[in-house]
Amino acid sequence: MSETEVPYQETMGLHHPRSWITRYWFSQDHKVIAVQYGVTAIAVGLVALVLSGLMRIQIGFPGLLPFITPDIYYQAVTMHGMIMVIFLLTAFLLGAFGNFCVPLMLGARDMVFPFVNMLSYHVYLLSVVVLMASYFVPGGPTGAGWTLYPPQAILPGTPGVDWGIVTMLLSLIIFVVAFTMGGLNYLTTILQARTRGMTLMRMPLTVWGIMMATILGLFAFPALFVSAVMMLLDKLVGTSFFMPAIVSFGQPLEHSGGSPLLFQHLFWFFGHPEVYIVALPVFGVVSELISVHSRKNIFGYRMMVWALIAIGALSFVVWAHHMYVAGMHPYFGFFFATTTLIIAVPTAIKVYNWVLTLWKANIKLTIPMLFALAFILTFVVGGLSGLFLGNVIIDVPLSDTYFVVAHFHMVMGVAPILVIFGGIYHWYPKLTGRLLNNTLGHLHFWVTFLGTYAIYYPMHYLGFMGVPRRYYAMGVGSDFYPESAATLNEFITIAALVVGLMQFVFVYNLIASYFRGKPAGSNPWDATTLEWQTPKTPPNHGNWGDTLPVVHRWAYDYSVPGEEQDFVPQNVERKP
Amino acid sequence: MWVAAALLVVVVGSVAFNFLTPWWFGEVASNWGSIDDTVLLTFWVCGVVFILVGLLLVFSVYKYRFRQGARAQYEPENTRLELWLTVGTTLGVVAMLGPGLFVWDEFIRVPADATEMEVFGEQWRWRYRLPGTDGKLGTTDIGNISTRNPFGLNDDDPNGLDDVLIQSAEIHIPVNVPVKALLRSKDVLHDFFVPQFRAKMDLVPGMVTYFWFTPTKLGEFEILCAEYCGSSHYLMRGVVHVDRPKEYELWLQSQPTYAEMIAGSRPSSRDITTGRNVAETNGCLACHSLDGSQVVGPTWQGLWGRSERLVDGSVVTVDEAYVRESIINPSVKIVDGFAPVMLSYDLPESDIQALLAFVRSTEGGVAGTDRIPECKDC
Ligand code: HEM
Ligand SMILES: [Cu+2]
Ligand SMILES: [Cu+2]
């Protein structure tokens, strides 16, 4: 868009709320929708957290809670994994951060389709309700594992085979609908509603990350959608997409000719990009946090953008690294190991650039900064352990062991969660006008960072011993599970419970600071991006005053030589 | 200041842990020691990156901590530095990928002299089939599976008649002879994994997958199922014995071939072995143990004549009528403490008779072949 053209949003009408219900429930204001997404995602996230506590108790102290039977355990594994990946991380990063940041950072009044945006949240809410309903249907939720591999997902011998799997698949189908509505909206807004002067290469990296993640999602989620529909047909109508001839518990089944591997290809064609749908917004947000709080421009902005694009594109040609030992043609191993390790290069560049941003900076150790630092260390460990698993031959002994559990928790569980926390501490003041309590913040940070590191770093080594994942009980004393491994698992469980409890302190902080937090002012971190330049804090509906801000510079003018302050907001004109 | 110190402790601690850890690969028992070597190589490359990045982070946090009035350096880009880093990283990646692909190439190239061994998986047990004297495995079809023919061999394929069938979860193999494991599943995905062999591969219903290895160490090794296969996945274990050639031959002699098995199992026979076969083919033993441990369903050890308390509080004595009803219509009488998960079995009368004989024989307890790793009550 040229600098003289009148942006579309200058002329668009806003749907101002007329009553309480349109203000807080069916609101079309992107900030309210962001909060709705955020609160719902945190709520289901707490459910998943409690489930992980139960699983950890069973692993560390088998039999301590007698009600945790194998079925209950496997249902917990499945629901925990699915909630965390889809209903917490994806929903929070795009639904909450995406909604909040995109219009504000671009100087827009709202999303371009506010009504669709409102609808998107409610469809997401429906998917969450259907998912949670799994716990109330006969037989309970499915215990098929979050990967839902057929034939086992729809055959006897797996919990929730009658109803649970159906509610799970329906919930996913509904989620994809919600995501598509949200995603089209973010993408169109980013492409069409940037304010005057906001060229693509001036956008904050947060917006870049969200945009790339949205594009990935729009290509990847359809694969999940069709595989869910096909499995539903196999389950309910008796088709055989994924079902070969089978004798199940002595009974020959009607199915024949289908391919279980087909499902795995479809699932991971979605599932691998999904990892980056989570990771790319996180990369963006953490770049923001590091730059703002270290008072220095992000190092190598253009390289960061190109790395995001490269990672996004490559993420579609690596999916079968999840299937090295799944029985596919062995030659695929050469191809997918190569592509997978190539992705490591742009990813490593991002890590270098974050650390180089800290070099010769002026680092303020605020809570968001602490979370960003913790992210870097955690992500480095998770990324490096990914180089083990990606290198096909090393995956042979390690796949489906606790090495994998440790790897993906570090890289796509804990690392994104740390950035989500950092982002919340960072933007909460803009959202509410108040700062979160700093003492509780420090407590939350140290326990969460050191705790999760203590959980997952040693866990890699259980994988080397061969301890398989998704085991309800190990049987102490065998070669692969000596006494010392049981002790390590006790330690991990205790750490996990402490970390889990600490999250409730965080939730308390979120609520209490809303009423009693220190007033923040409009720009507490002295940041340059547009969301901190709104005339009001919290910003009102429509975000800006009579005119939209005009952008004159990139997003990272920190410590510019010759300037009086150590930051220059994007909407400040350049000196002649 | 102490933030930098804490981060330093994390970085140094991680490296120290790596060298001091008691948790590590068990001693390798196959030819795949080369996999361990690629792991160690990867550790060195990744370790160097971890230490450099970690220390640079710690140093920056310490050295460039906020000082009022200080200014950060303003340097948006440094193309040369970025280029060098890209090149360096690419070299590191090549250093790991090259050897990795080299070993993978070995892994997928089965030696011509490898002997074949079929691993047959079902929820939740292992069985095996060896090619017999002709050195060839007979062809199979899932549709052929019956009590008489638990592996689903094609009767018109002469190669199958001398196939050796091992109905227990324990298998023997001779040391230092390359093995091509052919993997076949009757129902869902499983994965044949022996940690000390380093190798594993999924069993996929509808296809035959494979991998190869040469056992190099004598001894007993635990087989684990490493692909989730339902509620008792964690109990799906087996044992592989790596024998000297002589011991192996002795063991092999005592195993029945398919021809012997069909000759010995006329449908009318009431004997206990047939009952055991029926129980194994239909997966009964996945949920009912023979050694007294409670798995998914009540144990069969000492079952005959026992008094069982039902969920409704009543008590029944286990006799022919009760066992028969529990097979045909299991949800009518549920023993207290168990979930009504068993399916009803529509078996021919001859099978039921055989099962009755087998269950009766467990009165004093049978030496079970199912290894249940843990007793939940003790
Ligand atoms: C302190 C926090 C957490 C704890 C203690 C925890 C614990 C666990 C445990 C015990 C398992 C089961 C392992 C097994 O039996 O194989 C598991 C699985 C899993 N977790 Fe977490 N988790 C946590 C956070 C997360 C987060 C933030 C994510 C987000 C990506 C996540 C994603 C998953 C997934 C995808 C699985 C695999 C489920 C499956 O095997 O089907 N977890 N977690
Ligand atoms: Cu992947
Ligand atoms: Cu299994």
mmCIF file with all atom_site columns, C-alpha atoms in Angstrom, chain B residues 94 115 127 216 267 290:
data_model
loop_
_atom_site.group_PDB
_atom_site.id
_atom_site.type_symbol
_atom_site.label_atom_id
_atom_site.label_alt_id
_atom_site.label_comp_id
_atom_site.label_asym_id
_atom_site.label_entity_id
_atom_site.label_seq_id
_atom_site.pdbx_PDB_ins_code
_atom_site.Cartn_x
_atom_site.Cartn_y
_atom_site.Cartn_z
_atom_site.occupancy
_atom_site.B_iso_or_equiv
_atom_site.pdbx_formal_charge
_atom_site.auth_seq_id
_atom_site.auth_comp_id
_atom_site.auth_asym_id
_atom_site.auth_atom_id
_atom_site.pdbx_PDB_model_num
ATOM 1 C CA . VAL B 1 94  ? 26.387  -32.265 7.186  1.00 0.00 ? 94  VAL B CA 1
ATOM 2 C CA . THR B 1 115 ? 17.664  -66.177 8.197  1.00 0.00 ? 115 THR B CA 1
ATOM 3 C CA . ARG B 1 127 ? 4.149   -65.215 18.646 1.00 0.00 ? 127 ARG B CA 1
ATOM 4 C CA . THR B 1 216 ? 26.211  -60.618 19.157 1.00 0.00 ? 216 THR B CA 1
ATOM 5 C CA . PRO B 1 267 ? -11.565 -80.502 16.390 1.00 0.00 ? 267 PRO B CA 1
ATOM 6 C CA . LEU B 1 290 ? -2.389  -67.964 34.350 1.00 0.00 ? 290 LEU B CA 1
#
